[in-house]
Structures are given as structure tokens and as C-alpha cells.
């Protein structure tokens, strides 16, 4: 894992956006895996600003979101489809028909899940997967004890995840109990992963992901098995890392490489 520690949350998010933008410039037909949540709002704001500044065309980009609450229609204000449209898609020239969010308002979650995996396969897989991490170590909505080789499926959300996401709803009872989520096996098949975590409420999960044992108890720890993972943190999220000074030696304040004397 490449561990980049920035001084501020804003810097971590801006640098993550910069990497995604570079991927779009390098490969206009890139297939991106996208995430939602509070952290990503800052990443997408920086991505929209960067796209305007560099006149980036997203016309040939394809995207797949990680998850959607089960039982929520795409035009529900709390849906991740709405979130993506408002935070990113409406502000860039992407073809909306090339943007995918699991369809979670049907009758058959298993069918919807299999269809989602099939479309990912059809386009040849995900090139760059953007990820956040939950305070309980989840990636997507793969809650602790999710199989590390799971595929897209319906998951029951933990109480801690429902409480963490309560701010997007009026009451806790309105927070859905289930979600369709891309599996950990699917995430591990992406060519490259980029995980962004900021704030000291993420420090314990970030420690487990990077320095703890690979375990379904911390689903994000599965990323230790992936050869191309970059983790972008602010100082607060990195505070529990035992090897923090080592990461700083290799990448001072998140710089790409300090090994000029090799
Ligand atoms: P957050 O969510 O950015 O709102 O903390 C991250 C996640 O649960 O993956």
C-alpha cells in the first residue's frame, strides 16, 4: 500500500481529485468506480473545479458507483443516484447513460446485483476504484464479516453505519436497513484503488486497514491483498499508525517520492 499523509483534509481530497482527473486525461475512456459519503463531497467539489479549470472532457468516461440503499428510488432525495448527479454528474459533460448506480427499487435484489456485476464485466472491469472507509472498516457497504471474495449483493447495514448516515435523513427510522453493494471481490478486481479517509473518527479503522491483520472484521484490510492501492489521509486519520514516520520518510506530506538518492 502506498500511504500518503497530508497536513489537512482539504489537501488529501484535492490531491485525490487531481489523481482522478489525471486518469481521465490519460485515458478518456477510463472506467471509474465511484463512492459516496461526506468525504467524497469534498473530492467531487475539487473534481468539478479541476474539470472546469482544465476543460476536462468526461464524454467517454464510464462510472460505476459502489452502492445504493435498498428500497430507495433513483429520484429519492436520499438516493446515491441523486447524490452523484448533484455532486458530480450535473457539473461535468459526462453521458448520464454511462453512469451506473445499483438499481435498488426493484423486487429482486439478487437479480439486480447479478445484472450490475454483468455490466461491469461487459465493459472490461474497473480501471480506477475510488473508496472511502466507514468507522467500522467497511468499504462500499461491505460491513464487518463480509466475505473478502464477495460479489454485488444485498447487505444488512450495521446500526453504527445507519447512525453514521443518519445526517442524510430526517430520522434514524428513515435510514434504510439494507443496501445493494458491490462486493469486496469485485473491488479487488479493479486495476487500481484510491482510498481517501480524513478525520480522527477514522483513525482506528485506518490503522486496522493498513497495519492490522487481513480479516473480515475489517473489510478494508482486504486491500492489503491488492498490488495497486494508494491511501490518502489527513494527519488526524493517520494518527494511530505505528509506522507513520516511515510513511513520512517515503512520501513526506504526501509527496509522490522522496527517494531521490536511490
Ligand atoms: P463518510 O463515509 O465519508 O461519510 O465518512 C465513508 C464510508 O462510509 O465509506
mmCIF file of C-alpha atoms and ligand atoms in Angstrom:
data_model
loop_
_atom_site.group_PDB
_atom_site.id
_atom_site.type_symbol
_atom_site.label_atom_id
_atom_site.label_comp_id
_atom_site.label_asym_id
_atom_site.label_seq_id
_atom_site.Cartn_x
_atom_site.Cartn_y
_atom_site.Cartn_z
ATOM 1 C CA UNK A 1 0.000 0.000 0.000
ATOM 2 C CA UNK A 2 1.156 3.484 -0.738
ATOM 3 C CA UNK A 3 0.309 5.601 2.306
ATOM 4 C CA UNK A 4 0.198 9.353 1.677
ATOM 5 C CA UNK A 5 -0.359 11.604 4.694
ATOM 6 C CA UNK A 6 -1.337 15.210 4.007
ATOM 7 C CA UNK A 7 -1.406 18.051 6.518
ATOM 8 C CA UNK A 8 -5.080 18.809 6.006
ATOM 9 C CA UNK A 9 -8.262 17.033 4.958
ATOM 10 C CA UNK A 10 -8.728 19.531 2.143
ATOM 11 C CA UNK A 11 -5.306 18.711 0.729
ATOM 12 C CA UNK A 12 -5.989 14.953 0.821
ATOM 13 C CA UNK A 13 -9.278 15.445 -1.045
ATOM 14 C CA UNK A 14 -7.821 17.875 -3.599
ATOM 15 C CA UNK A 15 -4.931 15.524 -4.322
ATOM 16 C CA UNK A 16 -7.343 12.588 -4.734
ATOM 17 C CA UNK A 17 -9.347 14.658 -7.233
ATOM 18 C CA UNK A 18 -6.133 15.529 -9.035
ATOM 19 C CA UNK A 19 -5.321 11.815 -9.473
ATOM 20 C CA UNK A 20 -8.768 11.044 -10.870
ATOM 21 C CA UNK A 21 -8.547 13.986 -13.243
ATOM 22 C CA UNK A 22 -5.139 12.802 -14.436
ATOM 23 C CA UNK A 23 -6.620 9.352 -15.102
ATOM 24 C CA UNK A 24 -9.382 10.914 -17.232
ATOM 25 C CA UNK A 25 -6.844 12.993 -19.183
ATOM 26 C CA UNK A 26 -4.578 9.973 -19.692
ATOM 27 C CA UNK A 27 -7.398 7.641 -20.774
ATOM 28 C CA UNK A 28 -10.581 9.407 -21.926
ATOM 29 C CA UNK A 29 -12.450 6.063 -21.941
ATOM 30 C CA UNK A 30 -11.453 5.214 -18.380
ATOM 31 C CA UNK A 31 -13.878 3.156 -16.257
ATOM 32 C CA UNK A 32 -14.133 4.656 -12.781
ATOM 33 C CA UNK A 33 -15.559 3.097 -9.634
ATOM 34 C CA UNK A 34 -17.091 5.862 -7.505
ATOM 35 C CA UNK A 35 -18.043 6.240 -3.850
ATOM 36 C CA UNK A 36 -20.417 8.430 -1.851
ATOM 37 C CA UNK A 37 -20.441 9.873 1.687
ATOM 38 C CA UNK A 38 -19.285 13.046 3.409
ATOM 39 C CA UNK A 39 -15.613 12.648 2.492
ATOM 40 C CA UNK A 40 -16.412 12.327 -1.203
ATOM 41 C CA UNK A 41 -18.357 15.590 -1.261
ATOM 42 C CA UNK A 42 -15.018 17.410 -0.927
ATOM 43 C CA UNK A 43 -13.363 15.153 -3.503
ATOM 44 C CA UNK A 44 -16.154 15.813 -6.023
ATOM 45 C CA UNK A 45 -16.134 19.574 -5.375
ATOM 46 C CA UNK A 46 -12.401 19.571 -6.186
ATOM 47 C CA UNK A 47 -13.029 17.355 -9.219
ATOM 48 C CA UNK A 48 -15.668 19.727 -10.599
ATOM 49 C CA UNK A 49 -13.399 22.745 -10.030
ATOM 50 C CA UNK A 50 -10.429 20.935 -11.631
ATOM 51 C CA UNK A 51 -12.530 19.832 -14.621
ATOM 52 C CA UNK A 52 -13.574 23.452 -15.228
ATOM 53 C CA UNK A 53 -10.045 24.735 -14.821
ATOM 54 C CA UNK A 54 -8.537 22.155 -17.198
ATOM 55 C CA UNK A 55 -11.524 21.940 -19.527
ATOM 56 C CA UNK A 56 -11.688 18.183 -18.953
ATOM 57 C CA UNK A 57 -13.992 16.144 -21.151
ATOM 58 C CA UNK A 58 -15.808 13.288 -19.410
ATOM 59 C CA UNK A 59 -17.802 12.446 -22.552
ATOM 60 C CA UNK A 60 -16.313 8.945 -22.905
ATOM 61 C CA UNK A 61 -15.924 8.077 -19.234
ATOM 62 C CA UNK A 62 -17.953 5.222 -17.698
ATOM 63 C CA UNK A 63 -18.677 5.079 -13.964
ATOM 64 C CA UNK A 64 -19.969 2.504 -11.502
ATOM 65 C CA UNK A 65 -20.994 3.501 -8.006
ATOM 66 C CA UNK A 66 -20.324 1.172 -5.119
ATOM 67 C CA UNK A 67 -23.730 1.011 -3.552
ATOM 68 C CA UNK A 68 -27.317 2.155 -3.132
ATOM 69 C CA UNK A 69 -29.809 1.892 -0.280
ATOM 70 C CA UNK A 70 -32.298 -0.892 -0.894
ATOM 71 C CA UNK A 71 -35.888 0.253 -1.430
ATOM 72 C CA UNK A 72 -34.917 3.778 -2.464
ATOM 73 C CA UNK A 73 -35.813 5.008 -5.927
ATOM 74 C CA UNK A 74 -33.232 6.891 -8.020
ATOM 75 C CA UNK A 75 -35.115 10.190 -7.613
ATOM 76 C CA UNK A 76 -35.467 9.945 -3.831
ATOM 77 C CA UNK A 77 -33.549 12.913 -2.319
ATOM 78 C CA UNK A 78 -31.553 10.475 -0.132
ATOM 79 C CA UNK A 79 -30.570 8.157 -3.019
ATOM 80 C CA UNK A 80 -26.975 7.844 -4.069
ATOM 81 C CA UNK A 81 -28.096 8.448 -7.674
ATOM 82 C CA UNK A 82 -29.290 11.904 -6.594
ATOM 83 C CA UNK A 83 -26.101 12.426 -4.597
ATOM 84 C CA UNK A 84 -23.949 11.625 -7.643
ATOM 85 C CA UNK A 85 -25.999 13.754 -10.021
ATOM 86 C CA UNK A 86 -25.846 16.754 -7.702
ATOM 87 C CA UNK A 87 -22.258 16.488 -6.507
ATOM 88 C CA UNK A 88 -20.646 15.458 -9.789
ATOM 89 C CA UNK A 89 -22.526 14.376 -12.894
ATOM 90 C CA UNK A 90 -24.579 17.546 -13.468
ATOM 91 C CA UNK A 91 -21.404 19.648 -13.347
ATOM 92 C CA UNK A 92 -19.365 17.778 -15.973
ATOM 93 C CA UNK A 93 -20.077 16.719 -19.547
ATOM 94 C CA UNK A 94 -20.472 13.002 -18.723
ATOM 95 C CA UNK A 95 -23.098 10.983 -20.636
ATOM 96 C CA UNK A 96 -25.567 10.049 -17.854
ATOM 97 C CA UNK A 97 -26.332 6.762 -19.610
ATOM 98 C CA UNK A 98 -22.706 5.775 -18.962
ATOM 99 C CA UNK A 99 -23.064 6.336 -15.209
ATOM 100 C CA UNK A 100 -24.192 3.343 -13.170
ATOM 101 C CA UNK A 101 -25.614 3.192 -9.647
ATOM 102 C CA UNK A 102 -27.111 -0.118 -8.441
ATOM 103 C CA UNK A 103 -30.861 -0.128 -9.081
ATOM 104 C CA UNK A 104 -32.301 -0.738 -5.656
ATOM 105 C CA UNK A 105 -36.037 -0.177 -6.023
ATOM 106 C CA UNK A 106 -36.946 -3.423 -7.784
ATOM 107 C CA UNK A 107 -38.427 -6.625 -6.443
ATOM 108 C CA UNK A 108 -35.438 -8.926 -6.724
ATOM 109 C CA UNK A 109 -32.132 -7.795 -5.135
ATOM 110 C CA UNK A 110 -30.229 -10.853 -6.316
ATOM 111 C CA UNK A 111 -31.212 -10.257 -9.932
ATOM 112 C CA UNK A 112 -30.297 -6.553 -9.663
ATOM 113 C CA UNK A 113 -26.936 -7.476 -8.102
ATOM 114 C CA UNK A 114 -26.072 -10.021 -10.777
ATOM 115 C CA UNK A 115 -27.078 -7.591 -13.520
ATOM 116 C CA UNK A 116 -24.751 -4.964 -12.034
ATOM 117 C CA UNK A 117 -21.771 -7.334 -11.945
ATOM 118 C CA UNK A 118 -22.563 -8.401 -15.522
ATOM 119 C CA UNK A 119 -22.389 -4.801 -16.810
ATOM 120 C CA UNK A 120 -19.061 -4.255 -15.016
ATOM 121 C CA UNK A 121 -17.743 -7.405 -16.706
ATOM 122 C CA UNK A 122 -19.107 -6.319 -20.112
ATOM 123 C CA UNK A 123 -17.138 -3.074 -20.084
ATOM 124 C CA UNK A 124 -13.971 -4.951 -19.130
ATOM 125 C CA UNK A 125 -13.822 -4.121 -15.400
ATOM 126 C CA UNK A 126 -12.954 -1.044 -13.384
ATOM 127 C CA UNK A 127 -9.704 0.801 -14.039
ATOM 128 C CA UNK A 128 -9.639 3.072 -11.003
ATOM 129 C CA UNK A 129 -11.767 2.477 -7.929
ATOM 130 C CA UNK A 130 -12.336 5.386 -5.544
ATOM 131 C CA UNK A 131 -13.129 4.340 -1.961
ATOM 132 C CA UNK A 132 -13.991 5.813 1.423
ATOM 133 C CA UNK A 133 -13.897 3.838 4.664
ATOM 134 C CA UNK A 134 -16.523 3.556 7.386
ATOM 135 C CA UNK A 135 -15.667 3.984 11.070
ATOM 136 C CA UNK A 136 -16.234 0.213 11.318
ATOM 137 C CA UNK A 137 -13.810 -0.501 8.449
ATOM 138 C CA UNK A 138 -16.402 -1.079 5.735
ATOM 139 C CA UNK A 139 -15.701 -0.342 2.069
ATOM 140 C CA UNK A 140 -18.789 0.148 -0.048
ATOM 141 C CA UNK A 141 -21.433 -1.248 2.303
ATOM 142 C CA UNK A 142 -19.394 -4.391 2.938
ATOM 143 C CA UNK A 143 -19.891 -4.471 6.679
ATOM 144 C CA UNK A 144 -17.564 -6.382 9.054
ATOM 145 C CA UNK A 145 -17.685 -10.164 8.454
ATOM 146 C CA UNK A 146 -18.420 -9.666 4.735
ATOM 147 C CA UNK A 147 -16.684 -12.344 2.691
ATOM 148 C CA UNK A 148 -13.442 -10.991 1.299
ATOM 149 C CA UNK A 149 -14.365 -12.520 -2.057
ATOM 150 C CA UNK A 150 -17.988 -11.330 -2.080
ATOM 151 C CA UNK A 151 -19.756 -10.084 -5.214
ATOM 152 C CA UNK A 152 -22.501 -7.476 -5.542
ATOM 153 C CA UNK A 153 -25.368 -8.391 -3.218
ATOM 154 C CA UNK A 154 -27.837 -7.176 -0.617
ATOM 155 C CA UNK A 155 -26.253 -6.420 2.789
ATOM 156 C CA UNK A 156 -27.875 -5.631 6.102
ATOM 157 C CA UNK A 157 -26.431 -2.375 7.429
ATOM 158 C CA UNK A 158 -24.995 -2.293 10.943
ATOM 159 C CA UNK A 159 -26.552 0.027 13.492
ATOM 160 C CA UNK A 160 -23.298 2.049 13.535
ATOM 161 C CA UNK A 161 -23.485 2.622 9.761
ATOM 162 C CA UNK A 162 -27.144 3.656 9.992
ATOM 163 C CA UNK A 163 -26.264 6.108 12.756
ATOM 164 C CA UNK A 164 -23.260 7.477 10.807
ATOM 165 C CA UNK A 165 -25.555 8.130 7.818
ATOM 166 C CA UNK A 166 -28.458 9.429 9.862
ATOM 167 C CA UNK A 167 -27.485 13.002 8.983
ATOM 168 C CA UNK A 168 -28.661 12.435 5.409
ATOM 169 C CA UNK A 169 -32.182 11.561 6.634
ATOM 170 C CA UNK A 170 -34.768 13.231 8.860
ATOM 171 C CA UNK A 171 -34.918 10.468 11.476
ATOM 172 C CA UNK A 172 -32.992 7.274 12.260
ATOM 173 C CA UNK A 173 -36.085 5.249 11.316
ATOM 174 C CA UNK A 174 -35.876 6.621 7.786
ATOM 175 C CA UNK A 175 -32.325 5.286 7.304
ATOM 176 C CA UNK A 176 -32.695 2.115 5.222
ATOM 177 C CA UNK A 177 -31.757 -1.184 6.837
ATOM 178 C CA UNK A 178 -30.342 -2.769 3.680
ATOM 179 C CA UNK A 179 -28.226 -1.780 0.713
ATOM 180 C CA UNK A 180 -27.043 -3.260 -2.542
ATOM 181 C CA UNK A 181 -23.270 -3.116 -2.524
ATOM 182 C CA UNK A 182 -20.520 -4.140 -4.878
ATOM 183 C CA UNK A 183 -18.577 -6.966 -3.202
ATOM 184 C CA UNK A 184 -15.042 -6.968 -1.868
ATOM 185 C CA UNK A 185 -14.052 -9.468 -4.579
ATOM 186 C CA UNK A 186 -15.329 -7.022 -7.208
ATOM 187 C CA UNK A 187 -13.413 -4.137 -5.614
ATOM 188 C CA UNK A 188 -10.208 -6.201 -5.554
ATOM 189 C CA UNK A 189 -10.530 -6.790 -9.323
ATOM 190 C CA UNK A 190 -10.147 -3.074 -10.101
ATOM 191 C CA UNK A 191 -6.776 -2.318 -11.696
ATOM 192 C CA UNK A 192 -6.079 0.361 -9.106
ATOM 193 C CA UNK A 193 -7.713 1.563 -5.877
ATOM 194 C CA UNK A 194 -7.636 5.005 -4.294
ATOM 195 C CA UNK A 195 -8.955 5.269 -0.730
ATOM 196 C CA UNK A 196 -9.491 8.636 0.967
ATOM 197 C CA UNK A 197 -10.013 8.972 4.731
ATOM 198 C CA UNK A 198 -9.962 12.097 6.867
ATOM 199 C CA UNK A 199 -10.719 12.966 10.489
ATOM 200 C CA UNK A 200 -9.793 11.295 13.756
ATOM 201 C CA UNK A 201 -13.030 9.287 13.883
ATOM 202 C CA UNK A 202 -11.481 7.193 11.077
ATOM 203 C CA UNK A 203 -8.102 6.655 12.800
ATOM 204 C CA UNK A 204 -8.907 3.235 14.317
ATOM 205 C CA UNK A 205 -10.352 1.867 11.067
ATOM 206 C CA UNK A 206 -7.399 3.265 9.105
ATOM 207 C CA UNK A 207 -4.987 1.535 11.490
ATOM 208 C CA UNK A 208 -6.802 -1.814 11.074
ATOM 209 C CA UNK A 209 -6.867 -1.441 7.297
ATOM 210 C CA UNK A 210 -3.159 -0.671 6.896
ATOM 211 C CA UNK A 211 -1.375 -2.262 9.843
ATOM 212 C CA UNK A 212 -3.862 -4.761 11.263
ATOM 213 C CA UNK A 213 -4.347 -8.372 10.159
ATOM 214 C CA UNK A 214 -6.183 -9.126 6.930
ATOM 215 C CA UNK A 215 -9.561 -10.008 8.347
ATOM 216 C CA UNK A 216 -13.262 -9.843 7.543
ATOM 217 C CA UNK A 217 -13.529 -7.993 10.882
ATOM 218 C CA UNK A 218 -12.118 -5.005 8.957
ATOM 219 C CA UNK A 219 -13.276 -5.382 5.326
ATOM 220 C CA UNK A 220 -10.906 -2.612 4.143
ATOM 221 C CA UNK A 221 -7.940 -4.750 5.276
ATOM 222 C CA UNK A 222 -8.606 -6.886 2.163
ATOM 223 C CA UNK A 223 -6.900 -4.062 0.248
ATOM 224 C CA UNK A 224 -3.588 -5.363 1.644
ATOM 225 C CA UNK A 225 -4.006 -8.158 -0.941
ATOM 226 C CA UNK A 226 -4.209 -5.683 -3.840
ATOM 227 C CA UNK A 227 -0.976 -4.621 -5.551
ATOM 228 C CA UNK A 228 -2.014 -1.069 -6.558
ATOM 229 C CA UNK A 229 -3.589 0.730 -3.625
ATOM 230 C CA UNK A 230 -2.997 4.358 -2.670
ATOM 231 C CA UNK A 231 -4.387 5.528 0.665
ATOM 232 C CA UNK A 232 -4.721 9.306 1.018
ATOM 233 C CA UNK A 233 -5.092 10.516 4.599
ATOM 234 C CA UNK A 234 -5.015 13.676 6.617
ATOM 235 C CA UNK A 235 -2.902 13.810 9.789
ATOM 236 C CA UNK A 236 -5.929 13.113 12.006
ATOM 237 C CA UNK A 237 -6.908 9.888 10.240
ATOM 238 C CA UNK A 238 -3.236 8.765 10.294
ATOM 239 C CA UNK A 239 -2.693 9.440 13.984
ATOM 240 C CA UNK A 240 -2.806 5.789 15.178
ATOM 241 C CA UNK A 241 -0.433 4.411 12.518
ATOM 242 C CA UNK A 242 2.628 2.865 14.184
ATOM 243 C CA UNK A 243 4.797 3.303 11.078
ATOM 244 C CA UNK A 244 3.748 6.906 10.475
ATOM 245 C CA UNK A 245 7.325 8.187 10.441
ATOM 246 C CA UNK A 246 8.210 5.552 7.818
ATOM 247 C CA UNK A 247 5.364 6.651 5.533
ATOM 248 C CA UNK A 248 6.505 10.256 6.019
ATOM 249 C CA UNK A 249 10.080 9.289 5.149
ATOM 250 C CA UNK A 250 8.996 7.710 1.858
ATOM 251 C CA UNK A 251 6.339 10.315 0.991
ATOM 252 C CA UNK A 252 6.880 13.492 3.056
ATOM 253 C CA UNK A 253 3.497 15.255 3.475
ATOM 254 C CA UNK A 254 2.079 13.011 0.756
ATOM 255 C CA UNK A 255 4.639 13.831 -1.943
ATOM 256 C CA UNK A 256 4.953 11.105 -4.548
ATOM 257 C CA UNK A 257 8.527 10.054 -3.752
ATOM 258 C CA UNK A 258 11.420 11.268 -1.630
ATOM 259 C CA UNK A 259 13.854 8.594 -2.820
ATOM 260 C CA UNK A 260 15.952 10.964 -4.927
ATOM 261 C CA UNK A 261 19.238 9.373 -3.889
ATOM 262 C CA UNK A 262 18.468 5.783 -4.945
HETATM 263 P P1 LIG B 1 -18.069 9.219 5.100
HETATM 264 O O1 LIG B 1 -18.407 7.726 4.671
HETATM 265 O O2 LIG B 1 -17.180 9.786 4.058
HETATM 266 O O3 LIG B 1 -19.406 9.888 5.174
HETATM 267 O O4 LIG B 1 -17.390 9.145 6.427
HETATM 268 C C1 LIG B 1 -17.407 6.852 4.281
HETATM 269 C C2 LIG B 1 -17.951 5.449 4.142
HETATM 270 O O5 LIG B 1 -18.821 5.034 4.933
HETATM 271 O O6 LIG B 1 -17.489 4.732 3.242
#
